[in-house]
Coordinates of C-alpha atoms in Angstrom, one line a residue:
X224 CA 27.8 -25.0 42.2
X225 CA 28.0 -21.7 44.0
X226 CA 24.9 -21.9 45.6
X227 CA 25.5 -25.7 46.5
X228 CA 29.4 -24.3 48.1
X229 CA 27.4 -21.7 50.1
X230 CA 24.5 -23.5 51.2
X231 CA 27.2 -26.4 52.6
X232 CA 28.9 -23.7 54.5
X233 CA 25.8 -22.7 56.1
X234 CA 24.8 -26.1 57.4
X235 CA 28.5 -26.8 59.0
X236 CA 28.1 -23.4 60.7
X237 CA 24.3 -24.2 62.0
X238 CA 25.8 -27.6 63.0
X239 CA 29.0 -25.8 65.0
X240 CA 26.5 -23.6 66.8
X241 CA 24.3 -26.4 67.8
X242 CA 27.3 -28.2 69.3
X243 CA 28.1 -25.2 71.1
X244 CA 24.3 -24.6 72.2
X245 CA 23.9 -27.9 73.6
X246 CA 27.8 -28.7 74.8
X247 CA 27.5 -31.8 73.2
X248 CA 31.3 -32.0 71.6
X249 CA 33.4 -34.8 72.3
X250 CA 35.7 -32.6 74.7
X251 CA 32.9 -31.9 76.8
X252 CA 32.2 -35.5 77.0
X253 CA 36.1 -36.1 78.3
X254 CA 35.6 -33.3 80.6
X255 CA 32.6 -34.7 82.2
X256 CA 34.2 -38.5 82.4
X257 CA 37.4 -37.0 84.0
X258 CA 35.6 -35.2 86.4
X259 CA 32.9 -38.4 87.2
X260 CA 36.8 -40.2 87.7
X261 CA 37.7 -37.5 89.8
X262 CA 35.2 -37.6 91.9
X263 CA 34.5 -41.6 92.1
X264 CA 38.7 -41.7 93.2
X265 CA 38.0 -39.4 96.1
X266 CA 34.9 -41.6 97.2
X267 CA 37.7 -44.3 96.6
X268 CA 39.6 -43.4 100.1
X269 CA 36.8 -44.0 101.8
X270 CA 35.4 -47.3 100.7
X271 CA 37.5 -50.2 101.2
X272 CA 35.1 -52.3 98.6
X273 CA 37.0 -52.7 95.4
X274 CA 34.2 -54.5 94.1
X275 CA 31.8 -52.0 94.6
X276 CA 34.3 -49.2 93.0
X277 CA 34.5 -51.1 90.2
X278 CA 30.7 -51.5 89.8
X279 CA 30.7 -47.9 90.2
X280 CA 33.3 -47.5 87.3
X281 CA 31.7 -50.2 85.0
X282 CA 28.3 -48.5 85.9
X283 CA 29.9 -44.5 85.0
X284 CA 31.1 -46.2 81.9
X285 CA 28.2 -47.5 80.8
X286 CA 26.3 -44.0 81.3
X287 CA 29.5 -42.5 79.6
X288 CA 28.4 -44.6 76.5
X289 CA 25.1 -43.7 76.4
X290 CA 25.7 -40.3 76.6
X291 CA 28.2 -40.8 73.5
X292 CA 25.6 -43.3 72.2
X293 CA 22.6 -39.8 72.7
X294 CA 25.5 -37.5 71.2
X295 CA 25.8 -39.2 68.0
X296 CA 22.3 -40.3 68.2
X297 CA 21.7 -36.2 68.2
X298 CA 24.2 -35.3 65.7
X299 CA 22.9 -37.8 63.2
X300 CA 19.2 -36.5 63.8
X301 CA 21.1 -33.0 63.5
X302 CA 22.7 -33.8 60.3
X303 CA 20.0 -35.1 58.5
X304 CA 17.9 -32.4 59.5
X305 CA 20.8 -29.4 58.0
X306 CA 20.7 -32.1 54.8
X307 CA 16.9 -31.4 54.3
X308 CA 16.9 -27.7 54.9
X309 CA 20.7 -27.9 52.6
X310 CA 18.1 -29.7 49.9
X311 CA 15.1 -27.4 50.6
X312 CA 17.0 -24.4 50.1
X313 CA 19.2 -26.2 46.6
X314 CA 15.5 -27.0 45.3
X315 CA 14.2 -23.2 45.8
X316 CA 17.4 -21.5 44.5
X317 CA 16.9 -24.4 41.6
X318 CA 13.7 -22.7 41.1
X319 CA 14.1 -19.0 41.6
X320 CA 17.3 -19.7 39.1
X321 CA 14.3 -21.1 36.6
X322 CA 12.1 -18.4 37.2
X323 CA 14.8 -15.8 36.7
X324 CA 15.9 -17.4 33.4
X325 CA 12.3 -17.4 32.4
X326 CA 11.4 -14.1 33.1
X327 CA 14.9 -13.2 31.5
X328 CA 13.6 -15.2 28.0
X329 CA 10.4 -13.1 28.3
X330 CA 12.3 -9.9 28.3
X331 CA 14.1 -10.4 25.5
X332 CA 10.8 -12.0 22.9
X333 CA 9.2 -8.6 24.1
X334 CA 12.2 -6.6 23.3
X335 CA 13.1 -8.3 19.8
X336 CA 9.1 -7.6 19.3
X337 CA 9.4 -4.6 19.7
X338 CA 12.6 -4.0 18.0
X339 CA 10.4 -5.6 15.3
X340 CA 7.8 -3.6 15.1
X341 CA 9.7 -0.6 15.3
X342 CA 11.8 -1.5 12.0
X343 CA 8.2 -2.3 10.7
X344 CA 7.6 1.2 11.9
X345 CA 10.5 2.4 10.0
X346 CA 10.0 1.1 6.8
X347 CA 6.1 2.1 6.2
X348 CA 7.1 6.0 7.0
X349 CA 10.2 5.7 4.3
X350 CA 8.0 4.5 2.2
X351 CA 5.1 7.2 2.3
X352 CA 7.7 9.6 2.3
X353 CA 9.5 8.3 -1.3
X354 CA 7.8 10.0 -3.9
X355 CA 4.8 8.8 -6.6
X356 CA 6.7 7.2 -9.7
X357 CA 5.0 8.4 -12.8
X358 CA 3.3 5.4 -12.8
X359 CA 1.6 5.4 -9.9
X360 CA 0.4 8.8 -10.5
X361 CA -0.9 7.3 -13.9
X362 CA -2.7 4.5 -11.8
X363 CA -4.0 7.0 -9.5
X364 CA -5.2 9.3 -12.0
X365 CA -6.6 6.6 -14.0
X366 CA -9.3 5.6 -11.1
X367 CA -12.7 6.7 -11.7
X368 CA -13.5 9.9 -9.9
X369 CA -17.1 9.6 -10.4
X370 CA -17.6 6.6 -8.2
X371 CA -18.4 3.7 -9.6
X372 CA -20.4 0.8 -7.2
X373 CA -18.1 -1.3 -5.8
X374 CA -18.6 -5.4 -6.7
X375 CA -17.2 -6.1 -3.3
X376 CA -20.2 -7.9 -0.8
X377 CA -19.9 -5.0 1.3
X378 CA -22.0 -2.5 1.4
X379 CA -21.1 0.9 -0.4
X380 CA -23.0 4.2 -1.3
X381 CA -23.0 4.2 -4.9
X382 CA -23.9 7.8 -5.2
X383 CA -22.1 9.9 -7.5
X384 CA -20.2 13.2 -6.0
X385 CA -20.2 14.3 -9.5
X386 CA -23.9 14.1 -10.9
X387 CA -24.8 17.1 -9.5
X388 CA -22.5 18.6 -12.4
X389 CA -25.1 17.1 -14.9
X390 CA -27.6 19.4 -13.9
X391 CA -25.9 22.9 -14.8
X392 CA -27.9 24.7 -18.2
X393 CA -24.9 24.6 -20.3
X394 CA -24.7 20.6 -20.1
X395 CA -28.4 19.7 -20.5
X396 CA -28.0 22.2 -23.3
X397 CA -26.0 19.9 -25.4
X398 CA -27.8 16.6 -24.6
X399 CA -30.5 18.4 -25.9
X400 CA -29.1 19.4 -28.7
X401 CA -27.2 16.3 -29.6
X402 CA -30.5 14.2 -29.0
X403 CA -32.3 15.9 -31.4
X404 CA -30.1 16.7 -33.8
X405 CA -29.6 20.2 -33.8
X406 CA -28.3 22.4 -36.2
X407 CA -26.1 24.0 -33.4
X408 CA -24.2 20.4 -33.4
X409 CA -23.2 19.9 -36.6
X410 CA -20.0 21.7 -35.8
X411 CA -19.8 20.6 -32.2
X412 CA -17.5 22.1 -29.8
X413 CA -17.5 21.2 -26.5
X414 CA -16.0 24.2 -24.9
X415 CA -18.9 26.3 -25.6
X416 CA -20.8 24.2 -23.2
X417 CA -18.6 22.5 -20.9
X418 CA -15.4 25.1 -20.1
X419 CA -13.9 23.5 -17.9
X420 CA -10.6 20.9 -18.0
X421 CA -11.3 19.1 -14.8
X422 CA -15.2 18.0 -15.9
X423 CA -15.7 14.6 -14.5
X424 CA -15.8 11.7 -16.7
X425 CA -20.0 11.4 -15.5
X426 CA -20.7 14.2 -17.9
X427 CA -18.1 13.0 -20.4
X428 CA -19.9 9.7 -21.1
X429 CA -23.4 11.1 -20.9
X430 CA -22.3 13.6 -23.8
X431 CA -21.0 10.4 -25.5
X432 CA -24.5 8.7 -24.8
X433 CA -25.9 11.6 -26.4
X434 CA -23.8 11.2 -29.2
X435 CA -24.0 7.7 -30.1
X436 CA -27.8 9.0 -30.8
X437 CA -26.7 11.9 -32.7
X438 CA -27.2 11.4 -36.9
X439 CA -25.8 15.1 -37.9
X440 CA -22.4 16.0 -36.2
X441 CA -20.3 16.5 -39.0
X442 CA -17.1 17.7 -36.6
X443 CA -16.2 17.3 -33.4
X444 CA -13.7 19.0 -30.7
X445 CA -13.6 17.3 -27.8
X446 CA -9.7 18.2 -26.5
X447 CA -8.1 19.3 -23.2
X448 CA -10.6 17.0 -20.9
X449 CA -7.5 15.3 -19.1
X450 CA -10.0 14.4 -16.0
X451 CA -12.8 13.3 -18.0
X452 CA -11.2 11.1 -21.2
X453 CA -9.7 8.2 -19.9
X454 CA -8.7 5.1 -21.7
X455 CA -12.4 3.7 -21.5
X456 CA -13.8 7.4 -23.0
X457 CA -11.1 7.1 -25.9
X458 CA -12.4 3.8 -26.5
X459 CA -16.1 4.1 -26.6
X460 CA -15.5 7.2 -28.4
X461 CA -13.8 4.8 -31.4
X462 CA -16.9 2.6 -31.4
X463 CA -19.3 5.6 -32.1
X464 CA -17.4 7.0 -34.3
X465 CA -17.3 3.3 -35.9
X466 CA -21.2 3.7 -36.1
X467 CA -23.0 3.7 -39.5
X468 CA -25.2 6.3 -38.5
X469 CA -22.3 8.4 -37.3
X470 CA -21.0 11.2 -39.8
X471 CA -18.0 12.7 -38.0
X472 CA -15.3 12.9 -40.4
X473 CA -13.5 16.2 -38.3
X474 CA -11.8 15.2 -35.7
X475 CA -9.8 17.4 -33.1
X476 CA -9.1 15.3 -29.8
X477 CA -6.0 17.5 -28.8
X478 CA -4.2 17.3 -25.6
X479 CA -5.4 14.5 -23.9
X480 CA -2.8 13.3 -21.1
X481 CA -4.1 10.4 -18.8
X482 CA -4.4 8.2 -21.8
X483 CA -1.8 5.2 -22.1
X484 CA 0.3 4.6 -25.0
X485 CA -0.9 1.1 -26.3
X486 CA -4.8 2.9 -25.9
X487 CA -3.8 5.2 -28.8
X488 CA -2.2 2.4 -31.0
X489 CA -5.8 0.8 -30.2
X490 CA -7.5 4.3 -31.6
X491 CA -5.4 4.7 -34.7
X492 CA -6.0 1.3 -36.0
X493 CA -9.8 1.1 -34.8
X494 CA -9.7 4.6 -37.2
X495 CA -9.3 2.4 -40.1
X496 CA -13.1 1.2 -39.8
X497 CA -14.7 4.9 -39.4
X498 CA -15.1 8.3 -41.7
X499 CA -12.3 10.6 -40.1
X500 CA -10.6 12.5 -42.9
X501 CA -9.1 15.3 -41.1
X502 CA -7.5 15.1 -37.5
X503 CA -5.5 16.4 -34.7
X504 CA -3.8 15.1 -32.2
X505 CA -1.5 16.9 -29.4
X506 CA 2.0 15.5 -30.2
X507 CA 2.6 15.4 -26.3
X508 CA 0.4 12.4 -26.2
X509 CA 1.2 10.6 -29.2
X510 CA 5.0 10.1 -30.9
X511 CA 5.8 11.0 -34.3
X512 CA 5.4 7.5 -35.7
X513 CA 2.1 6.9 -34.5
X514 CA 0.8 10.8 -35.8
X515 CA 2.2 9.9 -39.2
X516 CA 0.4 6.1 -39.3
X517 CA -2.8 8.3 -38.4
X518 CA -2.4 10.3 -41.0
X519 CA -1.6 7.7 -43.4
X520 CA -4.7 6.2 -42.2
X521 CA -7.1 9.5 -42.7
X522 CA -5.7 10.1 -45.9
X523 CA -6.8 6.7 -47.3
X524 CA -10.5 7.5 -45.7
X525 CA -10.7 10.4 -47.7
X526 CA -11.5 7.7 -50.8
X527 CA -15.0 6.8 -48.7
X528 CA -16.9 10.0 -48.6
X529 CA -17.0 13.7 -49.9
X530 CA -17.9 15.3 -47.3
X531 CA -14.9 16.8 -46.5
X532 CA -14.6 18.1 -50.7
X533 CA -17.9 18.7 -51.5
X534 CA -18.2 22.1 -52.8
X535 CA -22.5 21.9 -51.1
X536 CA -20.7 21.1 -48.0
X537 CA -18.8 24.5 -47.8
X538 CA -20.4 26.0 -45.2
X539 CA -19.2 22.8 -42.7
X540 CA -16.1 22.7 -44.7
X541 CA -15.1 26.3 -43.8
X542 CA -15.6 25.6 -39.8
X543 CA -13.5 22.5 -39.5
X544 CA -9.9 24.3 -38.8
X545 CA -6.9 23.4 -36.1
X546 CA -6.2 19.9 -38.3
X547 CA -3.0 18.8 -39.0
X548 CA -4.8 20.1 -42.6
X549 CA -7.5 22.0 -43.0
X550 CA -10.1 20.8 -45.6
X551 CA -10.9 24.8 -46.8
X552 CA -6.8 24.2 -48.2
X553 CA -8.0 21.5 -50.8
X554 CA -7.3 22.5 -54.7
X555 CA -11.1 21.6 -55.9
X556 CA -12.5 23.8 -53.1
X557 CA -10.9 27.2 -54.0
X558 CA -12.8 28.5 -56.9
X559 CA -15.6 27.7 -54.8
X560 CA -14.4 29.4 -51.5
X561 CA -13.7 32.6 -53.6
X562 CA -17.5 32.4 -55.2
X563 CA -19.1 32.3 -51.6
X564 CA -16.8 35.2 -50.7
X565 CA -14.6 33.1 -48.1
X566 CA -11.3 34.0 -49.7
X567 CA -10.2 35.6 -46.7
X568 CA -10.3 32.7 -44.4
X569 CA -7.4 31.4 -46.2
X570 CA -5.4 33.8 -45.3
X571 CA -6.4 34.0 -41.9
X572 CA -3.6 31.9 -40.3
X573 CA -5.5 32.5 -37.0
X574 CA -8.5 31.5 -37.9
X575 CA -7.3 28.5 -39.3
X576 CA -5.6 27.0 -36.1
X577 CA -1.6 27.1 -38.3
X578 CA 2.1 26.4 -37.4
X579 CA 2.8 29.2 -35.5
X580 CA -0.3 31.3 -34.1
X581 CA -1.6 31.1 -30.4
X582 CA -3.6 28.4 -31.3
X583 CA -1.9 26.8 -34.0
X584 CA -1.7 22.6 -34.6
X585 CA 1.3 21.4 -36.0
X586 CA 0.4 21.5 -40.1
X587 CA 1.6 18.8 -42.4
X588 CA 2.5 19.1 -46.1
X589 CA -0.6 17.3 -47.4
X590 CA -1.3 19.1 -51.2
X591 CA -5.1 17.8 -51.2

């Protein structure tokens, strides 16, 4: 309406200074008839035909009226031209007003976009900044550090970073060893080969591979690899020990973090169906309830076999220590632990892996 109001304003001031330009107002036009009068009275004095004065009249009357008839003739034509510029001019401010409101709707969608993304923005650093809950950093340290190929269609190297760890003397050592059934594994301990906590879970299952093969491994210590035994290690170490072949009946797994709950309840009751008599368990990994089930459990394999009482079995017996019981404490084994001159290691708390030493398991009160 504004623009309309000053656009009308403009045309009656272009129209007033036509009028002016061209002297075409009706007050020019009386000016000009009073002065033709004038001047026709004057000629009047000297002409004594009335007829012809009134000829001259009718004939300054007519010209009078088609000078009024050109003046509104021009002021019409004037008009209607200060109409079509008045329109012109509505019809571009109509669309300059468009073009502003347009360009005014674009500005915002791009600002609320951005304002958008920058939320967006927000939100992803607050949340690399919150810290790991316990289990994500059990999901993370559950993931397979040795690489396994990836089923995806895309294609991925499927070499291992670890492999190389496969090749050191001390590793090839006990494959050797476990593959052909060396004396040397009968006790196994796999800290005098592999010292080291963070060994990959590559050279954990290729010492189980070796050991599913294995027909003499009486005992075996295979704690503290918190990298390399993982739920599916704990597992497919249940299923050899599960073997018919296999004669482990010493067991020391220890402190082995990165293992889920329900995995253990899965490992004590698969314990049922193997020859473990004698155990250990970190109780940082397992609770109280599920260590005594175990135990209830081992004690109740110790009706399969004798290996664990056997007085020709002594010199195994003796080495199998840091148990929640050691087998060397049995009744029917001390007269023959003091013949073979092996009294002493009963008193060696040390030795033994007791309640209260550097390297003591927690002992039960088991009486045989």
């Amino acid at each position: 309406q504004q623009q309309q109001k000053e656009l009308h304003d403009s045309g009656n001031e272009i129209n007033l200074i036509a009028r002016k330009k061209f002297d075409i107002s009706p007050s020019a036009i009386q000016r000009k008839r009073q002065q033709e009068k004038a001047q026709y009275s004057s000629e009047e004095d000297t002409s004594t035909d009335d007829e012809d004065s009134t000829l001259d009249e009718d004939s300054i009357e007519d010209n009078l009226t088609d000078e009024d008839e050109s003046y509104h003739s021009e002021t019409d034509s004037f008009e209607t031209d200060c109409d079509s510029v008045e329109s012109e001019d509505y019809a571009n401010g109509t669309e300059t007003q468009f073009q502003v409101v347009t360009s005014s709707a674009k500005v915002k969608k791009e600002k609320k976009s951005a304002e958008i993304e920058t939320e967006e923005e927000r939100k992803r650093k607050k949340a690399e900044a919150k810290p790991l809950t316990a289990k994500q950093l059990r999901n993370i340290l559950s993931k397979d550090p040795s690489g396994k190929p990836s089923s995806d269609w895309v294609r991925r190297s499927c070499r291992q970073p670890c492999k190389a760890a496969l090749k050191a003397p001390s590793v090839r050592l006990l494959l050797r060893r476990l593959r052909t059934n060396d004396k040397e594994v009968v006790i196994l301990k796999m800290k005098r080969y592999i010292n080291d906590p963070a060994t990959p879970q590559v050279v954990i299952d290729r010492a189980l591979d070796a050991l599913e093969e294995n027909t003499n491994c009486e005992a075996l210590y295979i704690q503290n690899f918190n990298v390399g035994m993982r739920e599916e290690q704990i597992l497919r170490l249940l299923k050899i020990l599960q073997l018919p072949t296999c004669k482990i009946w010493c067991l020391n797994i220890g402190e082995t973090y990165n293992v889920k709950f329900k995995t253990w309840k899965k490992f004590a009751r698969g314990l049922k169906r193997t020859k473990i008599t004698h155990m250990y368990a970190s109780e940082h990994t397992i609770d109280t309830t599920l260590k005594d089930k175990i135990r209830g459990i081992i004690r109740n394999n110790r009706k399969k076999h004798d290996m664990h009482k056997n007085p020709d079995n002594l010199d195994t017996i003796i080495q199998c220590t840091h148990c929640w019981w050691n087998p060397m404490n049995a009744k029917s084994l001390q007269p023959y632990i003091k013949k073979k001159g092996y009294e002493h290691m009963l008193l060696d708390r040390e030795g033994q892996g007791l309640q209260g030493t550097t390297s003591g398991a927690t002992v039960g009160d088991e009486k045989r």
